PDB file of C-alpha atoms and ligand atoms in Angstrom:
ATOM      1  CA  UNK A   1     -10.857  24.922  -1.183  1.00 96.00           C
ATOM      2  CA  UNK A   2     -13.707  23.118  -2.388  1.00 98.00           C
ATOM      3  CA  UNK A   3     -13.883  19.555  -0.940  1.00 98.00           C
ATOM      4  CA  UNK A   4     -16.058  17.732  -3.627  1.00 98.00           C
ATOM      5  CA  UNK A   5     -18.524  15.440  -2.018  1.00 98.00           C
ATOM      6  CA  UNK A   6     -19.068  12.481  -4.099  1.00 98.00           C
ATOM      7  CA  UNK A   7     -21.110  10.789  -1.824  1.00 98.00           C
ATOM      8  CA  UNK A   8     -23.475  13.509  -1.598  1.00 98.00           C
ATOM      9  CA  UNK A   9     -23.443  14.026  -5.486  1.00 98.00           C
ATOM     10  CA  UNK A  10     -24.138  10.271  -5.891  1.00 98.00           C
ATOM     11  CA  UNK A  11     -26.861  10.214  -3.276  1.00 98.00           C
ATOM     12  CA  UNK A  12     -28.609  13.329  -5.279  1.00 98.00           C
ATOM     13  CA  UNK A  13     -28.128  11.645  -8.666  1.00 98.00           C
ATOM     14  CA  UNK A  14     -29.662   8.262  -7.175  1.00 98.00           C
ATOM     15  CA  UNK A  15     -32.680  10.228  -5.937  1.00 98.00           C
ATOM     16  CA  UNK A  16     -33.252  11.891  -9.671  1.00 98.00           C
ATOM     17  CA  UNK A  17     -32.660   8.239 -11.095  1.00 98.00           C
ATOM     18  CA  UNK A  18     -35.402   6.702  -8.615  1.00 98.00           C
ATOM     19  CA  UNK A  19     -37.853   9.319  -9.763  1.00 98.00           C
ATOM     20  CA  UNK A  20     -37.042   8.584 -13.394  1.00 98.00           C
ATOM     21  CA  UNK A  21     -37.426   4.767 -12.916  1.00 98.00           C
ATOM     22  CA  UNK A  22     -40.792   5.490 -11.158  1.00 98.00           C
ATOM     23  CA  UNK A  23     -41.920   7.615 -14.302  1.00 98.00           C
ATOM     24  CA  UNK A  24     -40.696   4.930 -16.720  1.00 98.00           C
ATOM     25  CA  UNK A  25     -42.656   2.321 -14.691  1.00 98.00           C
ATOM     26  CA  UNK A  26     -45.681   4.288 -14.966  1.00 98.00           C
ATOM     27  CA  UNK A  27     -45.250   5.071 -18.749  1.00 97.00           C
ATOM     28  CA  UNK A  28     -43.945   1.482 -20.074  1.00 97.00           C
ATOM     29  CA  UNK A  29     -45.331  -0.760 -17.038  1.00 97.00           C
ATOM     30  CA  UNK A  30     -41.975  -2.175 -16.593  1.00 97.00           C
ATOM     31  CA  UNK A  31     -38.575  -1.203 -15.138  1.00 98.00           C
ATOM     32  CA  UNK A  32     -34.902  -1.168 -16.496  1.00 98.00           C
ATOM     33  CA  UNK A  33     -33.157  -4.306 -15.568  1.00 98.00           C
ATOM     34  CA  UNK A  34     -29.353  -4.816 -14.855  1.00 98.00           C
ATOM     35  CA  UNK A  35     -27.508  -8.009 -15.040  1.00 98.00           C
ATOM     36  CA  UNK A  36     -24.081  -8.372 -13.495  1.00 98.00           C
ATOM     37  CA  UNK A  37     -22.081 -11.429 -14.202  1.00 98.00           C
ATOM     38  CA  UNK A  38     -19.363 -12.214 -11.690  1.00 98.00           C
ATOM     39  CA  UNK A  39     -16.562 -14.799 -12.227  1.00 97.00           C
ATOM     40  CA  UNK A  40     -14.596 -16.421  -9.432  1.00 95.00           C
ATOM     41  CA  UNK A  41     -14.284 -14.847  -5.750  1.00 88.00           C
ATOM     42  CA  UNK A  42     -11.986 -12.169  -5.770  1.00 85.00           C
ATOM     43  CA  UNK A  43     -12.955 -10.163  -2.778  1.00 86.00           C
ATOM     44  CA  UNK A  44     -12.753  -6.585  -4.317  1.00 88.00           C
ATOM     45  CA  UNK A  45     -15.038  -7.771  -7.089  1.00 93.00           C
ATOM     46  CA  UNK A  46     -17.502  -9.426  -4.771  1.00 93.00           C
ATOM     47  CA  UNK A  47     -17.793  -6.095  -2.841  1.00 93.00           C
ATOM     48  CA  UNK A  48     -18.312  -3.844  -5.971  1.00 93.00           C
ATOM     49  CA  UNK A  49     -20.834  -6.060  -7.143  1.00 95.00           C
ATOM     50  CA  UNK A  50     -22.796  -6.390  -3.933  1.00 95.00           C
ATOM     51  CA  UNK A  51     -22.824  -2.485  -3.780  1.00 95.00           C
ATOM     52  CA  UNK A  52     -23.993  -2.389  -7.296  1.00 96.00           C
ATOM     53  CA  UNK A  53     -26.912  -4.700  -6.751  1.00 96.00           C
ATOM     54  CA  UNK A  54     -27.835  -2.867  -3.518  1.00 96.00           C
ATOM     55  CA  UNK A  55     -27.723   0.493  -5.452  1.00 97.00           C
ATOM     56  CA  UNK A  56     -29.663  -0.824  -8.473  1.00 98.00           C
ATOM     57  CA  UNK A  57     -32.492  -2.200  -6.108  1.00 97.00           C
ATOM     58  CA  UNK A  58     -32.691   1.238  -4.238  1.00 97.00           C
ATOM     59  CA  UNK A  59     -33.742   2.950  -7.274  1.00 98.00           C
ATOM     60  CA  UNK A  60     -35.979   0.479  -8.147  1.00 98.00           C
ATOM     61  CA  UNK A  61     -34.222  -1.255 -10.941  1.00 98.00           C
ATOM     62  CA  UNK A  62     -34.724  -4.850 -11.724  1.00 98.00           C
ATOM     63  CA  UNK A  63     -31.133  -6.352 -10.616  1.00 97.00           C
ATOM     64  CA  UNK A  64     -29.794  -9.873 -10.926  1.00 97.00           C
ATOM     65  CA  UNK A  65     -26.240 -11.272 -10.309  1.00 97.00           C
ATOM     66  CA  UNK A  66     -25.084 -14.397 -12.090  1.00 98.00           C
ATOM     67  CA  UNK A  67     -22.087 -15.996 -10.457  1.00 97.00           C
ATOM     68  CA  UNK A  68     -19.677 -18.524 -11.959  1.00 98.00           C
ATOM     69  CA  UNK A  69     -16.687 -20.212 -10.348  1.00 97.00           C
ATOM     70  CA  UNK A  70     -13.268 -19.458 -11.515  1.00 96.00           C
ATOM     71  CA  UNK A  71     -13.042 -22.368 -13.388  1.00 97.00           C
ATOM     72  CA  UNK A  72     -16.195 -21.693 -15.630  1.00 98.00           C
ATOM     73  CA  UNK A  73     -15.298 -22.312 -19.564  1.00 98.00           C
ATOM     74  CA  UNK A  74     -15.271 -19.079 -21.732  1.00 98.00           C
ATOM     75  CA  UNK A  75     -17.987 -20.603 -24.044  1.00 98.00           C
ATOM     76  CA  UNK A  76     -20.416 -20.789 -20.722  1.00 98.00           C
ATOM     77  CA  UNK A  77     -20.062 -17.267 -20.353  1.00 98.00           C
ATOM     78  CA  UNK A  78     -20.526 -16.190 -24.176  1.00 98.00           C
ATOM     79  CA  UNK A  79     -23.526 -18.439 -24.507  1.00 98.00           C
ATOM     80  CA  UNK A  80     -24.973 -16.688 -21.280  1.00 98.00           C
ATOM     81  CA  UNK A  81     -24.149 -13.155 -22.456  1.00 99.00           C
ATOM     82  CA  UNK A  82     -25.990 -14.017 -25.862  1.00 98.00           C
ATOM     83  CA  UNK A  83     -29.014 -15.404 -23.935  1.00 98.00           C
ATOM     84  CA  UNK A  84     -29.056 -12.115 -22.145  1.00 98.00           C
ATOM     85  CA  UNK A  85     -28.861 -10.134 -25.106  1.00 98.00           C
ATOM     86  CA  UNK A  86     -32.167 -11.563 -26.451  1.00 98.00           C
ATOM     87  CA  UNK A  87     -33.708 -11.069 -23.036  1.00 98.00           C
ATOM     88  CA  UNK A  88     -36.151  -8.119 -23.001  1.00 97.00           C
ATOM     89  CA  UNK A  89     -36.510  -7.694 -19.219  1.00 98.00           C
ATOM     90  CA  UNK A  90     -32.366  -7.205 -19.396  1.00 98.00           C
ATOM     91  CA  UNK A  91     -31.586  -3.491 -20.247  1.00 98.00           C
ATOM     92  CA  UNK A  92     -27.897  -3.714 -19.383  1.00 98.00           C
ATOM     93  CA  UNK A  93     -25.380  -6.378 -18.984  1.00 98.00           C
ATOM     94  CA  UNK A  94     -22.084  -5.916 -17.070  1.00 98.00           C
ATOM     95  CA  UNK A  95     -19.114  -8.605 -16.753  1.00 98.00           C
ATOM     96  CA  UNK A  96     -17.190  -7.636 -13.656  1.00 97.00           C
ATOM     97  CA  UNK A  97     -13.385  -7.270 -14.350  1.00 96.00           C
ATOM     98  CA  UNK A  98     -10.842  -8.534 -14.035  1.00 95.00           C
ATOM     99  CA  UNK A  99     -11.749 -11.897 -15.565  1.00 97.00           C
ATOM    100  CA  UNK A 100      -9.664 -15.382 -15.024  1.00 96.00           C
ATOM    101  CA  UNK A 101      -6.588 -15.537 -17.413  1.00 97.00           C
ATOM    102  CA  UNK A 102      -8.316 -18.290 -19.760  1.00 98.00           C
ATOM    103  CA  UNK A 103     -11.154 -15.961 -20.585  1.00 98.00           C
ATOM    104  CA  UNK A 104     -10.750 -13.585 -23.220  1.00 98.00           C
ATOM    105  CA  UNK A 105     -11.780 -10.059 -22.218  1.00 98.00           C
ATOM    106  CA  UNK A 106     -12.208  -8.671 -25.648  1.00 98.00           C
ATOM    107  CA  UNK A 107     -14.174 -11.385 -26.795  1.00 98.00           C
ATOM    108  CA  UNK A 108     -16.337 -11.126 -23.696  1.00 98.00           C
ATOM    109  CA  UNK A 109     -16.983  -7.422 -24.315  1.00 98.00           C
ATOM    110  CA  UNK A 110     -17.338  -7.667 -27.916  1.00 98.00           C
ATOM    111  CA  UNK A 111     -20.087 -10.540 -27.387  1.00 99.00           C
ATOM    112  CA  UNK A 112     -22.260  -7.982 -25.267  1.00 99.00           C
ATOM    113  CA  UNK A 113     -24.906  -6.503 -27.301  1.00 98.00           C
ATOM    114  CA  UNK A 114     -23.409  -2.591 -27.649  1.00 98.00           C
ATOM    115  CA  UNK A 115     -27.028  -1.278 -26.933  1.00 98.00           C
ATOM    116  CA  UNK A 116     -26.897  -3.060 -23.505  1.00 98.00           C
ATOM    117  CA  UNK A 117     -23.063  -2.462 -22.915  1.00 98.00           C
ATOM    118  CA  UNK A 118     -23.477  -0.361 -19.681  1.00 98.00           C
ATOM    119  CA  UNK A 119     -19.859  -0.145 -19.166  1.00 98.00           C
ATOM    120  CA  UNK A 120     -19.304   1.600 -22.561  1.00 98.00           C
ATOM    121  CA  UNK A 121     -16.463  -0.872 -23.204  1.00 98.00           C
ATOM    122  CA  UNK A 122     -17.778  -2.480 -26.478  1.00 98.00           C
ATOM    123  CA  UNK A 123     -15.714  -1.002 -29.606  1.00 98.00           C
ATOM    124  CA  UNK A 124     -18.907   0.259 -30.963  1.00 98.00           C
ATOM    125  CA  UNK A 125     -19.617   2.549 -27.913  1.00 98.00           C
ATOM    126  CA  UNK A 126     -15.972   3.520 -27.851  1.00 98.00           C
ATOM    127  CA  UNK A 127     -15.971   4.635 -31.615  1.00 98.00           C
ATOM    128  CA  UNK A 128     -19.357   6.321 -30.874  1.00 98.00           C
ATOM    129  CA  UNK A 129     -17.777   8.371 -27.927  1.00 98.00           C
ATOM    130  CA  UNK A 130     -14.656   9.330 -29.819  1.00 97.00           C
ATOM    131  CA  UNK A 131     -16.726  10.307 -32.906  1.00 96.00           C
ATOM    132  CA  UNK A 132     -19.118  12.527 -30.466  1.00 94.00           C
ATOM    133  CA  UNK A 133     -22.200  10.570 -31.094  1.00 95.00           C
ATOM    134  CA  UNK A 134     -24.511   9.137 -28.545  1.00 95.00           C
ATOM    135  CA  UNK A 135     -23.080   6.076 -26.624  1.00 97.00           C
ATOM    136  CA  UNK A 136     -22.635   4.350 -23.332  1.00 98.00           C
ATOM    137  CA  UNK A 137     -19.916   6.108 -21.508  1.00 98.00           C
ATOM    138  CA  UNK A 138     -17.603   4.334 -19.073  1.00 98.00           C
ATOM    139  CA  UNK A 139     -18.891   4.776 -15.247  1.00 98.00           C
ATOM    140  CA  UNK A 140     -15.764   6.132 -13.820  1.00 98.00           C
ATOM    141  CA  UNK A 141     -15.075   8.967 -16.343  1.00 98.00           C
ATOM    142  CA  UNK A 142     -18.980   9.889 -16.647  1.00 98.00           C
ATOM    143  CA  UNK A 143     -18.805  10.294 -12.824  1.00 98.00           C
ATOM    144  CA  UNK A 144     -15.725  12.571 -12.886  1.00 98.00           C
ATOM    145  CA  UNK A 145     -17.334  14.585 -15.697  1.00 98.00           C
ATOM    146  CA  UNK A 146     -20.462  15.225 -13.699  1.00 98.00           C
ATOM    147  CA  UNK A 147     -18.379  16.224 -10.664  1.00 98.00           C
ATOM    148  CA  UNK A 148     -16.440  18.796 -12.729  1.00 98.00           C
ATOM    149  CA  UNK A 149     -19.711  20.063 -14.216  1.00 98.00           C
ATOM    150  CA  UNK A 150     -20.876  20.745 -10.821  1.00 97.00           C
ATOM    151  CA  UNK A 151     -18.028  23.012 -10.162  1.00 97.00           C
ATOM    152  CA  UNK A 152     -17.664  24.625 -13.573  1.00 98.00           C
ATOM    153  CA  UNK A 153     -20.630  24.249 -15.947  1.00 98.00           C
ATOM    154  CA  UNK A 154     -18.803  26.014 -18.767  1.00 98.00           C
ATOM    155  CA  UNK A 155     -15.785  23.955 -19.661  1.00 98.00           C
ATOM    156  CA  UNK A 156     -15.139  25.559 -23.073  1.00 98.00           C
ATOM    157  CA  UNK A 157     -11.454  26.367 -23.838  1.00 98.00           C
ATOM    158  CA  UNK A 158     -10.326  25.140 -20.377  1.00 98.00           C
ATOM    159  CA  UNK A 159      -7.032  23.185 -20.253  1.00 98.00           C
ATOM    160  CA  UNK A 160      -7.343  19.835 -19.067  1.00 98.00           C
ATOM    161  CA  UNK A 161      -4.504  17.393 -18.380  1.00 98.00           C
ATOM    162  CA  UNK A 162      -5.521  13.675 -18.123  1.00 98.00           C
ATOM    163  CA  UNK A 163      -3.073  11.926 -16.224  1.00 98.00           C
ATOM    164  CA  UNK A 164      -3.215   7.997 -17.459  1.00 98.00           C
ATOM    165  CA  UNK A 165      -4.196   6.611 -20.866  1.00 98.00           C
ATOM    166  CA  UNK A 166      -6.103   3.654 -19.899  1.00 97.00           C
ATOM    167  CA  UNK A 167      -9.266   2.272 -21.739  1.00 96.00           C
ATOM    168  CA  UNK A 168     -11.253   2.446 -18.765  1.00 96.00           C
ATOM    169  CA  UNK A 169     -10.334   5.796 -17.501  1.00 98.00           C
ATOM    170  CA  UNK A 170      -7.930   8.206 -19.374  1.00 98.00           C
ATOM    171  CA  UNK A 171      -8.987   7.625 -22.972  1.00 98.00           C
ATOM    172  CA  UNK A 172     -12.797   8.103 -22.353  1.00 98.00           C
ATOM    173  CA  UNK A 173     -12.335  10.862 -20.030  1.00 98.00           C
ATOM    174  CA  UNK A 174     -10.165  12.713 -22.819  1.00 98.00           C
ATOM    175  CA  UNK A 175     -13.201  12.080 -25.234  1.00 98.00           C
ATOM    176  CA  UNK A 176     -15.666  13.601 -22.744  1.00 98.00           C
ATOM    177  CA  UNK A 177     -13.668  16.685 -22.109  1.00 98.00           C
ATOM    178  CA  UNK A 178     -12.886  17.169 -25.795  1.00 97.00           C
ATOM    179  CA  UNK A 179     -16.779  17.153 -26.408  1.00 96.00           C
ATOM    180  CA  UNK A 180     -16.788  20.003 -23.674  1.00 97.00           C
ATOM    181  CA  UNK A 181     -14.462  21.959 -26.029  1.00 98.00           C
ATOM    182  CA  UNK A 182     -11.416  21.616 -23.384  1.00 98.00           C
ATOM    183  CA  UNK A 183      -7.983  21.801 -24.632  1.00 98.00           C
ATOM    184  CA  UNK A 184      -6.851  18.344 -23.469  1.00 98.00           C
ATOM    185  CA  UNK A 185      -3.387  16.845 -22.825  1.00 98.00           C
ATOM    186  CA  UNK A 186      -3.157  13.381 -22.269  1.00 98.00           C
ATOM    187  CA  UNK A 187      -0.096  12.385 -20.064  1.00 98.00           C
ATOM    188  CA  UNK A 188       1.390   8.798 -18.892  1.00 94.00           C
ATOM    189  CA  UNK A 189       4.224   6.894 -17.795  1.00 88.00           C
ATOM    190  CA  UNK A 190       6.426   8.152 -20.431  1.00 94.00           C
ATOM    191  CA  UNK A 191       5.639  11.690 -20.242  1.00 97.00           C
ATOM    192  CA  UNK A 192       9.059  13.849 -19.713  1.00 97.00           C
ATOM    193  CA  UNK A 193       7.765  16.656 -17.327  1.00 98.00           C
ATOM    194  CA  UNK A 194       4.589  15.745 -15.630  1.00 98.00           C
ATOM    195  CA  UNK A 195       4.792  18.485 -13.252  1.00 98.00           C
ATOM    196  CA  UNK A 196       5.190  21.143 -15.983  1.00 98.00           C
ATOM    197  CA  UNK A 197       2.138  19.736 -17.787  1.00 98.00           C
ATOM    198  CA  UNK A 198       0.116  19.676 -14.574  1.00 98.00           C
ATOM    199  CA  UNK A 199       1.189  23.330 -13.793  1.00 98.00           C
ATOM    200  CA  UNK A 200      -0.586  24.339 -17.027  1.00 98.00           C
ATOM    201  CA  UNK A 201      -4.051  22.774 -16.250  1.00 98.00           C
ATOM    202  CA  UNK A 202      -7.231  24.409 -15.086  1.00 98.00           C
ATOM    203  CA  UNK A 203      -8.455  20.678 -14.552  1.00 98.00           C
ATOM    204  CA  UNK A 204      -6.291  17.664 -13.609  1.00 98.00           C
ATOM    205  CA  UNK A 205      -7.701  14.203 -13.700  1.00 98.00           C
ATOM    206  CA  UNK A 206      -5.340  11.517 -12.182  1.00 98.00           C
ATOM    207  CA  UNK A 207      -6.074   8.153 -13.137  1.00 98.00           C
ATOM    208  CA  UNK A 208      -2.752   6.389 -13.412  1.00 97.00           C
ATOM    209  CA  UNK A 209      -2.598   4.307 -10.188  1.00 96.00           C
ATOM    210  CA  UNK A 210       0.567   5.526  -8.641  1.00 97.00           C
ATOM    211  CA  UNK A 211      -0.046   6.579  -4.904  1.00 98.00           C
ATOM    212  CA  UNK A 212       0.120  10.299  -4.338  1.00 98.00           C
ATOM    213  CA  UNK A 213       1.787  11.068  -7.314  1.00 98.00           C
ATOM    214  CA  UNK A 214       0.393  14.729  -8.056  1.00 98.00           C
ATOM    215  CA  UNK A 215       2.168  16.912  -5.505  1.00 98.00           C
ATOM    216  CA  UNK A 216       0.921  20.363  -4.139  1.00 98.00           C
ATOM    217  CA  UNK A 217       3.456  22.229  -6.180  1.00 98.00           C
ATOM    218  CA  UNK A 218       2.099  20.579  -9.360  1.00 98.00           C
ATOM    219  CA  UNK A 219      -1.160  22.714  -9.102  1.00 98.00           C
ATOM    220  CA  UNK A 220      -2.169  26.035  -9.657  1.00 97.00           C
ATOM    221  CA  UNK A 221      -4.423  28.082  -7.320  1.00 95.00           C
ATOM    222  CA  UNK A 222      -7.480  27.787  -9.550  1.00 96.00           C
ATOM    223  CA  UNK A 223      -7.192  24.183 -10.660  1.00 98.00           C
ATOM    224  CA  UNK A 224     -10.140  21.520 -10.463  1.00 98.00           C
ATOM    225  CA  UNK A 225      -8.343  18.277  -9.257  1.00 98.00           C
ATOM    226  CA  UNK A 226     -10.121  14.965  -9.783  1.00 98.00           C
ATOM    227  CA  UNK A 227      -8.570  11.757  -8.015  1.00 98.00           C
ATOM    228  CA  UNK A 228      -9.527   8.528  -9.573  1.00 98.00           C
ATOM    229  CA  UNK A 229      -6.798   6.617  -7.924  1.00 97.00           C
ATOM    230  CA  UNK A 230      -7.591   3.714  -5.347  1.00 96.00           C
ATOM    231  CA  UNK A 231      -4.150   2.561  -4.049  1.00 96.00           C
ATOM    232  CA  UNK A 232      -3.659   0.157  -1.206  1.00 94.00           C
ATOM    233  CA  UNK A 233      -0.612   1.381   1.017  1.00 95.00           C
ATOM    234  CA  UNK A 234       0.726   0.922   4.363  1.00 96.00           C
ATOM    235  CA  UNK A 235      -1.089   4.091   5.618  1.00 91.00           C
ATOM    236  CA  UNK A 236      -4.488   2.705   3.857  1.00 94.00           C
ATOM    237  CA  UNK A 237      -6.212   3.578   0.723  1.00 96.00           C
ATOM    238  CA  UNK A 238      -4.856   6.757  -1.094  1.00 97.00           C
ATOM    239  CA  UNK A 239      -5.617   8.210  -4.343  1.00 98.00           C
ATOM    240  CA  UNK A 240      -3.042   9.403  -7.063  1.00 98.00           C
ATOM    241  CA  UNK A 241      -3.161  12.911  -5.603  1.00 98.00           C
ATOM    242  CA  UNK A 242      -1.089  13.868  -2.432  1.00 98.00           C
ATOM    243  CA  UNK A 243      -4.305  15.098  -0.635  1.00 98.00           C
ATOM    244  CA  UNK A 244      -2.584  17.036   2.178  1.00 97.00           C
ATOM    245  CA  UNK A 245      -0.406  19.013  -0.088  1.00 98.00           C
ATOM    246  CA  UNK A 246      -2.847  19.775  -3.049  1.00 98.00           C
ATOM    247  CA  UNK A 247      -5.825  20.487  -0.694  1.00 98.00           C
ATOM    248  CA  UNK A 248      -3.568  23.573   0.413  1.00 97.00           C
ATOM    249  CA  UNK A 249      -3.498  24.812  -3.272  1.00 94.00           C
ATOM    250  CA  UNK A 250      -6.442  23.665  -5.454  1.00 98.00           C
ATOM    251  CA  UNK A 251      -9.578  25.351  -6.109  1.00 98.00           C
ATOM    252  CA  UNK A 252     -11.464  21.916  -5.802  1.00 98.00           C
ATOM    253  CA  UNK A 253     -10.438  18.332  -4.929  1.00 98.00           C
ATOM    254  CA  UNK A 254     -12.141  15.018  -4.618  1.00 98.00           C
ATOM    255  CA  UNK A 255     -11.322  13.072  -1.732  1.00 98.00           C
ATOM    256  CA  UNK A 256     -10.526   9.302  -1.584  1.00 98.00           C
ATOM    257  CA  UNK A 257     -12.507   7.566  -0.610  1.00 96.00           C
ATOM    258  CA  UNK A 258     -15.932   9.534  -0.884  1.00 97.00           C
ATOM    259  CA  UNK A 259     -14.883  11.208  -4.166  1.00 98.00           C
ATOM    260  CA  UNK A 260     -15.424   9.530  -7.685  1.00 98.00           C
ATOM    261  CA  UNK A 261     -15.976   6.188  -6.086  1.00 96.00           C
ATOM    262  CA  UNK A 262     -19.749   6.706  -5.241  1.00 97.00           C
ATOM    263  CA  UNK A 263     -20.377   8.339  -8.427  1.00 98.00           C
ATOM    264  CA  UNK A 264     -19.134   5.420 -10.406  1.00 97.00           C
ATOM    265  CA  UNK A 265     -21.965   3.110  -9.225  1.00 97.00           C
ATOM    266  CA  UNK A 266     -24.592   5.973  -9.487  1.00 98.00           C
ATOM    267  CA  UNK A 267     -23.446   6.332 -13.202  1.00 98.00           C
ATOM    268  CA  UNK A 268     -23.855   2.433 -13.808  1.00 98.00           C
ATOM    269  CA  UNK A 269     -27.496   2.939 -12.786  1.00 98.00           C
ATOM    270  CA  UNK A 270     -27.787   6.000 -14.955  1.00 98.00           C
ATOM    271  CA  UNK A 271     -26.306   4.007 -18.046  1.00 98.00           C
ATOM    272  CA  UNK A 272     -28.886   1.094 -17.289  1.00 98.00           C
ATOM    273  CA  UNK A 273     -31.738   3.616 -17.499  1.00 98.00           C
ATOM    274  CA  UNK A 274     -30.263   5.253 -20.675  1.00 98.00           C
ATOM    275  CA  UNK A 275     -29.965   1.762 -22.284  1.00 98.00           C
ATOM    276  CA  UNK A 276     -33.579   1.101 -21.382  1.00 98.00           C
ATOM    277  CA  UNK A 277     -34.963   4.420 -22.660  1.00 97.00           C
ATOM    278  CA  UNK A 278     -32.973   3.816 -26.166  1.00 95.00           C
ATOM    279  CA  UNK A 279     -34.634   0.451 -26.267  1.00 96.00           C
ATOM    280  CA  UNK A 280     -37.887   1.756 -25.931  1.00 93.00           C
ATOM    281  CA  UNK A 281     -37.782   4.113 -28.973  1.00 74.00           C
TER     282      UNK A 281
HETATM  283  N1  GUN B 301     -13.797  -3.673 -12.393  1.00 84.68           N
HETATM  284  C1  GUN B 301     -13.379  -2.497 -11.858  1.00 84.68           C
HETATM  285  N2  GUN B 301     -13.956  -1.404 -12.485  1.00 84.68           N
HETATM  286  C2  GUN B 301     -14.818  -2.079 -13.285  1.00 84.68           C
HETATM  287  C3  GUN B 301     -15.779  -1.692 -14.242  1.00 84.68           C
HETATM  288  O1  GUN B 301     -16.051  -0.251 -14.162  1.00 84.68           O
HETATM  289  N3  GUN B 301     -16.567  -2.296 -14.859  1.00 84.68           N
HETATM  290  C4  GUN B 301     -16.208  -3.573 -14.874  1.00 84.68           C
HETATM  291  N4  GUN B 301     -17.086  -4.406 -15.746  1.00 84.68           N
HETATM  292  N5  GUN B 301     -15.430  -4.257 -14.048  1.00 84.68           N
HETATM  293  C5  GUN B 301     -14.849  -3.475 -13.242  1.00 84.68           C
END
């Protein structure tokens, strides 16, 4: 079994990005900039944002975090986004989710200039991705995709089963795999026989948020299994895949932690650099 080392893959990607930023600096005499907006004091969000800022600085990006209290008015946030849209030193804007209830998530996402939308959540980017055009791609599915391609460069004709249909993971993952000519089955909580679907798969992406859902006897011997889950349980953080069981069967598997997670942040940096490059044309 290949244990897919997301930490190592992310470090390699960051190394490449660091070189790219240095080259862009020479060529344009400026570096890509990432601005993150963080609302409230939710601890997991604070940790994510700190990691994003640290990684951005490491590869040489200009990075800034704008913090607001939980009580901030929606209007204030929207005005700030509009200001950042006009700011030439800002290549990418990310508003950390989840947001407080009184702030309309869709309004926030749609206010971000699609060309600065490093999350790939803006309807224009969602549409472009599903049409097969150039777009920002959500960071977690992009990270999964890059990990899969490392194991299997040619995905054409492979059967992929995506477990979960969220806008954040399942849907963009499906589009990426379709673009690679996979035959994709999207499954979810109402799917009748999930085990039978998974047993057909050459590639399984588990992104449904149910601890250790995917079992050893759901997986063929030559299947690549990507575990997107981060679930808090009594025995600590576990994924959506039963690691002990599936690691005995699968061809390759990502651990949790140390699999998809590190790639997500590296892909955010990649998206910021790609937004900068598109803005220079
Ligand atoms: N919160 C958890 N994951 C994400 C993400 O990928 N993007 C944003 N903006 N917020 C998140």
